[in-house]
mmCIF file of C-alpha atoms in Angstrom:
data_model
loop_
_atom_site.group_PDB
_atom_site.id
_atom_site.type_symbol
_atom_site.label_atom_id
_atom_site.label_comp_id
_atom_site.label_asym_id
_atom_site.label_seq_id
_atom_site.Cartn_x
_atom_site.Cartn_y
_atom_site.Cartn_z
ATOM 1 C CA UNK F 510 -18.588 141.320 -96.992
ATOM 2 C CA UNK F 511 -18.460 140.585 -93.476
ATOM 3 C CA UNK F 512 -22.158 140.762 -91.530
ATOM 4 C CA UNK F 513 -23.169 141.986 -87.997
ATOM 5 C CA UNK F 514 -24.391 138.109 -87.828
ATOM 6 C CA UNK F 515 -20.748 136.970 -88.691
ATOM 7 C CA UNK F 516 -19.481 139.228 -86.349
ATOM 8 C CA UNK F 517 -22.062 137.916 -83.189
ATOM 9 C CA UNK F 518 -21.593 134.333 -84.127
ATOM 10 C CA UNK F 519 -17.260 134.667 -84.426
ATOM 11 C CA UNK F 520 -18.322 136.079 -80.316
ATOM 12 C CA UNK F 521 -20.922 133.460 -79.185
ATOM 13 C CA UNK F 522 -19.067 131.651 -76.627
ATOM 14 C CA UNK F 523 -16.213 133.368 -76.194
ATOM 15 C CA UNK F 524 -17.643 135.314 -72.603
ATOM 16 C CA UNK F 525 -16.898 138.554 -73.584
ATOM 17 C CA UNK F 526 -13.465 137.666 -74.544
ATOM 18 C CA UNK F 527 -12.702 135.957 -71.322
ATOM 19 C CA UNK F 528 -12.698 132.057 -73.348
ATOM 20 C CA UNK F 529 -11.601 133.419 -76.625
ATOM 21 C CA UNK F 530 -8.895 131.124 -77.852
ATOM 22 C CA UNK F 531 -5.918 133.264 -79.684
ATOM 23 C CA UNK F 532 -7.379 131.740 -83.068
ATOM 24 C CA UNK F 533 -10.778 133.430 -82.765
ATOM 25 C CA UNK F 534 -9.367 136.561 -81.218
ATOM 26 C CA UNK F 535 -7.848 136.739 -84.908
ATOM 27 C CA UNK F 536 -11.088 136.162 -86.287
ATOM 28 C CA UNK F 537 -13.251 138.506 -84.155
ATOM 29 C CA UNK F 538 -10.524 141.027 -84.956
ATOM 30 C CA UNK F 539 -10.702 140.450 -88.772
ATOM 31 C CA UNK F 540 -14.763 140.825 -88.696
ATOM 32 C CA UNK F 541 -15.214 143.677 -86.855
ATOM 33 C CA UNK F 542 -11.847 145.554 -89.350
ATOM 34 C CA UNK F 543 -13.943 144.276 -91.848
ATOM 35 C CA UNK F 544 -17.383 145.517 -90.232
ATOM 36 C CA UNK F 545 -16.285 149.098 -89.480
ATOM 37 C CA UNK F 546 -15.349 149.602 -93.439
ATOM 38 C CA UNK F 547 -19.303 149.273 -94.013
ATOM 39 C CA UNK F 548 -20.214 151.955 -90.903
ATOM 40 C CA UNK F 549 -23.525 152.999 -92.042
ATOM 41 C CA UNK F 550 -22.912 156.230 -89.385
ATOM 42 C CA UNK F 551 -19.490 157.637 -90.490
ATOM 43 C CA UNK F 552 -19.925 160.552 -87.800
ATOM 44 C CA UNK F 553 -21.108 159.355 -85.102
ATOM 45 C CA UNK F 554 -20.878 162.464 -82.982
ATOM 46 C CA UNK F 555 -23.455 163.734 -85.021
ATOM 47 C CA UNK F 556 -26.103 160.810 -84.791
ATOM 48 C CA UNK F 557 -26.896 161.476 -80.900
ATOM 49 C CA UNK F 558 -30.287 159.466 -81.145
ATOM 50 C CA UNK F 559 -27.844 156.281 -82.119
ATOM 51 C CA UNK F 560 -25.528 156.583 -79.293
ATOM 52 C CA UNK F 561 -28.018 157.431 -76.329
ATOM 53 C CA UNK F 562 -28.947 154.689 -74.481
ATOM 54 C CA UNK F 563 -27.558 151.780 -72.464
ATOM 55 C CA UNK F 564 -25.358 149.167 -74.133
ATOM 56 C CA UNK F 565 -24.345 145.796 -72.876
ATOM 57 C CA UNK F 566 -20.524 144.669 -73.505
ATOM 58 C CA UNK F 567 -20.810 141.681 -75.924
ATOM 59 C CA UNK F 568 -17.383 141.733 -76.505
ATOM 60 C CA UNK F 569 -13.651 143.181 -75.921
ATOM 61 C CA UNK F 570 -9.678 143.047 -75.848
ATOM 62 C CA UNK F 571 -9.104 145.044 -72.640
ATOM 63 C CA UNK F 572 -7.287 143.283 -70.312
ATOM 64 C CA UNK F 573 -8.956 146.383 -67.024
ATOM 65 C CA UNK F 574 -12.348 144.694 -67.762
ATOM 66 C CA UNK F 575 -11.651 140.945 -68.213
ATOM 67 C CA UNK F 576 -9.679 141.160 -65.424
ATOM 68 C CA UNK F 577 -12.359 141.468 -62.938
ATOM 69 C CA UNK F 578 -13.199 138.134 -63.628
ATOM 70 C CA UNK F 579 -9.826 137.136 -61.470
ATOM 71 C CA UNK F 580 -11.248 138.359 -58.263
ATOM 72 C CA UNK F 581 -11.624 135.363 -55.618
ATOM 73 C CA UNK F 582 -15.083 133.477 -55.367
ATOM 74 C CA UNK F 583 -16.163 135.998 -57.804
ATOM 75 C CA UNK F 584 -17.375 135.545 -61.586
ATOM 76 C CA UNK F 585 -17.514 138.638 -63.910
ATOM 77 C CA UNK F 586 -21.609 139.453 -64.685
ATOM 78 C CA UNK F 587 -23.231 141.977 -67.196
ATOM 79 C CA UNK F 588 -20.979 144.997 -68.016
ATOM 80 C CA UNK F 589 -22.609 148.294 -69.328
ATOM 81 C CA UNK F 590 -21.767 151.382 -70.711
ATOM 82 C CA UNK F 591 -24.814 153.828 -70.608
ATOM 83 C CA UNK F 592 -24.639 157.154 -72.395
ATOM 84 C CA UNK F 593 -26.398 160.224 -71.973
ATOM 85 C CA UNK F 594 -25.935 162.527 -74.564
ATOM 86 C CA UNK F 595 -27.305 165.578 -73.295
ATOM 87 C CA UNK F 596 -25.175 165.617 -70.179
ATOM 88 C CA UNK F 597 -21.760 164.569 -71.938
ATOM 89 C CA UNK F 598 -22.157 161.512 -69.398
ATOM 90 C CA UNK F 599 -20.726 158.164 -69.493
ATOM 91 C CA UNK F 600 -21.335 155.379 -67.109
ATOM 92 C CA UNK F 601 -19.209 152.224 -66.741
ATOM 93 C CA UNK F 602 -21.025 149.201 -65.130
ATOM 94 C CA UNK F 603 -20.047 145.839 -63.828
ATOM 95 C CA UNK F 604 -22.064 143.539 -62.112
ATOM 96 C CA UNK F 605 -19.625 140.501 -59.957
ATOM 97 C CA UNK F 606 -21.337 137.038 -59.182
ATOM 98 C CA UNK F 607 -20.125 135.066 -55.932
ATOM 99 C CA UNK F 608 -21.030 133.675 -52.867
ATOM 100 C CA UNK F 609 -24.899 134.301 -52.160
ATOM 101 C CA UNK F 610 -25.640 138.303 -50.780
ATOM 102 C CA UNK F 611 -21.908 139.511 -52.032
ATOM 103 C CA UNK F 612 -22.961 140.082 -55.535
ATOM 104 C CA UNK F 613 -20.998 143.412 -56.037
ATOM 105 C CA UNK F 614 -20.607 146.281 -58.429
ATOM 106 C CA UNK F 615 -18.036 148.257 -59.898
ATOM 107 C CA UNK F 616 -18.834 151.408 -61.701
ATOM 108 C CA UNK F 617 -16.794 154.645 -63.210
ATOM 109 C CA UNK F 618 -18.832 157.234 -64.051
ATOM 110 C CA UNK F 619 -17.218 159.940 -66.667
ATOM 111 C CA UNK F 620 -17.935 163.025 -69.140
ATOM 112 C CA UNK F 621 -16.826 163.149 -72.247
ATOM 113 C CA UNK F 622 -15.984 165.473 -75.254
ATOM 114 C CA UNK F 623 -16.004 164.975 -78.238
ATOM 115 C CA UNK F 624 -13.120 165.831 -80.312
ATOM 116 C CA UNK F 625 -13.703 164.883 -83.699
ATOM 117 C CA UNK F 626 -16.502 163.210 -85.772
ATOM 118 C CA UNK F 627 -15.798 159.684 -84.219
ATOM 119 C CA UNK F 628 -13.554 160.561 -81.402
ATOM 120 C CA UNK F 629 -14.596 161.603 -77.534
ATOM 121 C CA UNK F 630 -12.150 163.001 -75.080
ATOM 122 C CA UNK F 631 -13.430 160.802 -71.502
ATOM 123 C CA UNK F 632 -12.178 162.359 -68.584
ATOM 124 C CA UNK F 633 -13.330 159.780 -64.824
ATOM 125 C CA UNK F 634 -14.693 161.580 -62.927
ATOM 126 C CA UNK F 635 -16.127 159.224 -59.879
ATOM 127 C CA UNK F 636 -15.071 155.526 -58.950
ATOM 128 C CA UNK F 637 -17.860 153.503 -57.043
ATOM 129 C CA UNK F 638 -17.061 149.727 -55.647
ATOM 130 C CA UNK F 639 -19.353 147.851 -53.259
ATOM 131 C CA UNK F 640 -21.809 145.176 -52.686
ATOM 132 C CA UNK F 641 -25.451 145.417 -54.739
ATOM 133 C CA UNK F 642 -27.574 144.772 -51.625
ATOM 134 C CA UNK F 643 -25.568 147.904 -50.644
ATOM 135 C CA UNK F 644 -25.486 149.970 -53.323
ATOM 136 C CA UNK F 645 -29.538 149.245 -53.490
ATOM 137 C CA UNK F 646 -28.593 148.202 -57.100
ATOM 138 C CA UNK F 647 -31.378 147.148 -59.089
ATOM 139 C CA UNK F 648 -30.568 147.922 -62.549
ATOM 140 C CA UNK F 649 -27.903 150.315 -64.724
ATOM 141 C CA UNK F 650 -30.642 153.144 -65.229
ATOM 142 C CA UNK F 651 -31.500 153.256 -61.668
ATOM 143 C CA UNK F 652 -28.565 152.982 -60.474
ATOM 144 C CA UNK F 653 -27.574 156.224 -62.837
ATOM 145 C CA UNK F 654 -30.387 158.168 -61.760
ATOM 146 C CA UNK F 655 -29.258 157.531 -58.014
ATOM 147 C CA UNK F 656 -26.084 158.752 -58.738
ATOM 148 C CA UNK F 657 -27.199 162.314 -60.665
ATOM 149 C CA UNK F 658 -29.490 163.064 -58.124
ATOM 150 C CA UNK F 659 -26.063 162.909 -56.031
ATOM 151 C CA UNK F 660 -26.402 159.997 -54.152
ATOM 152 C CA UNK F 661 -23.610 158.841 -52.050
ATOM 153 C CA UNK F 662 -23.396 154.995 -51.533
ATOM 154 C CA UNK F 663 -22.680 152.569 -48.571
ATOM 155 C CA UNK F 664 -19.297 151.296 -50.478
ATOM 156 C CA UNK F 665 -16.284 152.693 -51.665
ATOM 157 C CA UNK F 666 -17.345 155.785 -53.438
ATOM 158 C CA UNK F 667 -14.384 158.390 -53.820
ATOM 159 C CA UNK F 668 -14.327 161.458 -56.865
ATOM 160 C CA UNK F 669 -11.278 160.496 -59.557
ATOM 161 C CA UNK F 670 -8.888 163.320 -60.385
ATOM 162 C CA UNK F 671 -9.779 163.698 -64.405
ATOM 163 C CA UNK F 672 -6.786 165.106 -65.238
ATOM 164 C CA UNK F 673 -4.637 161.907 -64.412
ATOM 165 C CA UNK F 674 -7.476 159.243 -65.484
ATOM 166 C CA UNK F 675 -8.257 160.192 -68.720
ATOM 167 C CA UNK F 676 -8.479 158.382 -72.003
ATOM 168 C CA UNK F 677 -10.353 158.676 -75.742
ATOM 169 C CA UNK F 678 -12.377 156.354 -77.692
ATOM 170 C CA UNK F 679 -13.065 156.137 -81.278
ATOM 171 C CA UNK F 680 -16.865 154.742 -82.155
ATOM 172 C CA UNK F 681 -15.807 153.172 -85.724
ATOM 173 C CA UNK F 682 -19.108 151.913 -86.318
ATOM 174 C CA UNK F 683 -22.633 152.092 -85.413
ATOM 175 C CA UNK F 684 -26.229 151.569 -85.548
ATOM 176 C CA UNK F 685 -29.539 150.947 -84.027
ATOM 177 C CA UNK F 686 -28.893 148.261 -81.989
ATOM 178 C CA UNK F 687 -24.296 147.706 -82.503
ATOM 179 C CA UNK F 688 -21.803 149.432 -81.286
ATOM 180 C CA UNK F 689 -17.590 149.498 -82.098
ATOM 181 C CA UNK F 690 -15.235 151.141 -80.364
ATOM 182 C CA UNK F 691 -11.506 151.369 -80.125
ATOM 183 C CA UNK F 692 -9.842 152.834 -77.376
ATOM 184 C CA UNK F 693 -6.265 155.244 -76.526
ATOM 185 C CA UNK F 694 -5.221 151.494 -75.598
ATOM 186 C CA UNK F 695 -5.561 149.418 -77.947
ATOM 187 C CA UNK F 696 -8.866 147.911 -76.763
ATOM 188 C CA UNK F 697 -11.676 146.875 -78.844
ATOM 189 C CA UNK F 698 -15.524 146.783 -77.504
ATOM 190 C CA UNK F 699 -18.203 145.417 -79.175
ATOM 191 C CA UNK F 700 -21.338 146.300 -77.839
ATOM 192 C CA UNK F 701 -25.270 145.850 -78.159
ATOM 193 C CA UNK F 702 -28.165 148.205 -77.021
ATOM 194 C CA UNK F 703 -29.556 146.766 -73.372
#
């Protein structure tokens, strides 16, 4: 049986997937298959407590989020996903590294709605691009709680038409602190609680 700790040390290294050699994509992908057969929540729509929270991106396959790492002078940081259950909210955070006082951040925030015991309907809902100093970015929960109150930011900060950016996401395993998810396509994400 595969462990979380087999899992973690197949990703050390790798950057999030952005140094992962085709070999130990093949690898990562085999643990975490082998992983989600052992999800100690099998309905994770039902284990809210569990899924609340912030969680920081340890590890994925999609090509929209390890491509910000090609922009010029500019090096992929942290990315987040922070959920809030109560509101059906979703937040999508990452934080770009560069030249000194252009640190920037790019963030879609989202509902979603659950459509099955593992699955969530996400419909973007707001797209927001710009520089930290900014944004006043400090960290991912106050940076949320700027934009519920409403907020709008010094940066490129436009509403998303939901019913043309749209996507699900099945969570295929989960627990205190781990998170799996597969998305509508193809992407995996491996994540950890912030």
């Amino acid at each position: 049986m595969v462990t979380k700790s087999t899992l973690l040390d197949a990703i050390a290294g790798t950057n999030r997937g952005l140094l992962a050699t085709e070999t130990q994509k093949q690898v990562i992908l085999a643990a975490i298959a082998s992983l989600e057969d052992f999800n100690p929540t099998p309905r994770p729509m039902q284990a809210s407590h569990l899924l609340e929270g912030d969680w920081r991106l340890l590890y994925t396959t999609s090509k929209a989020l390890l491509n910000l790492d090609r922009f010029p002078l500019c090096k992929l940081g942290q990315i987040y996903q922070c959920i809030r259950v109560e509101t059906n909210s979703v937040y999508n955070i990452a934080e770009i590294y560069g030249l000194p006082s252009l640190e920037g951040l790019v963030s879609v925030a989202a509902k979603f709605e659950p459509v099955s015991e593992r699955r969530v309907q996400v419909k973007f809902q707001r797209f927001i691009f710009g520089l930290q100093r900014l944004i006043a970015y400090k960290s991912p929960a106050t940076f949320i709680q700027q934009i519920e109150s409403g907020k709008k930011f010094t940066a490129f900060d436009f509403p998303i038409n939901s019913d043309q950016q749209q996507g699900w996401l099945d969570i295929t395993y989960l627990d205190n602190d781990l998170r799996i998810g597969r998305g509508n396509e193809g992407s995996v994400f491996v994540l950890s609680k912030a």
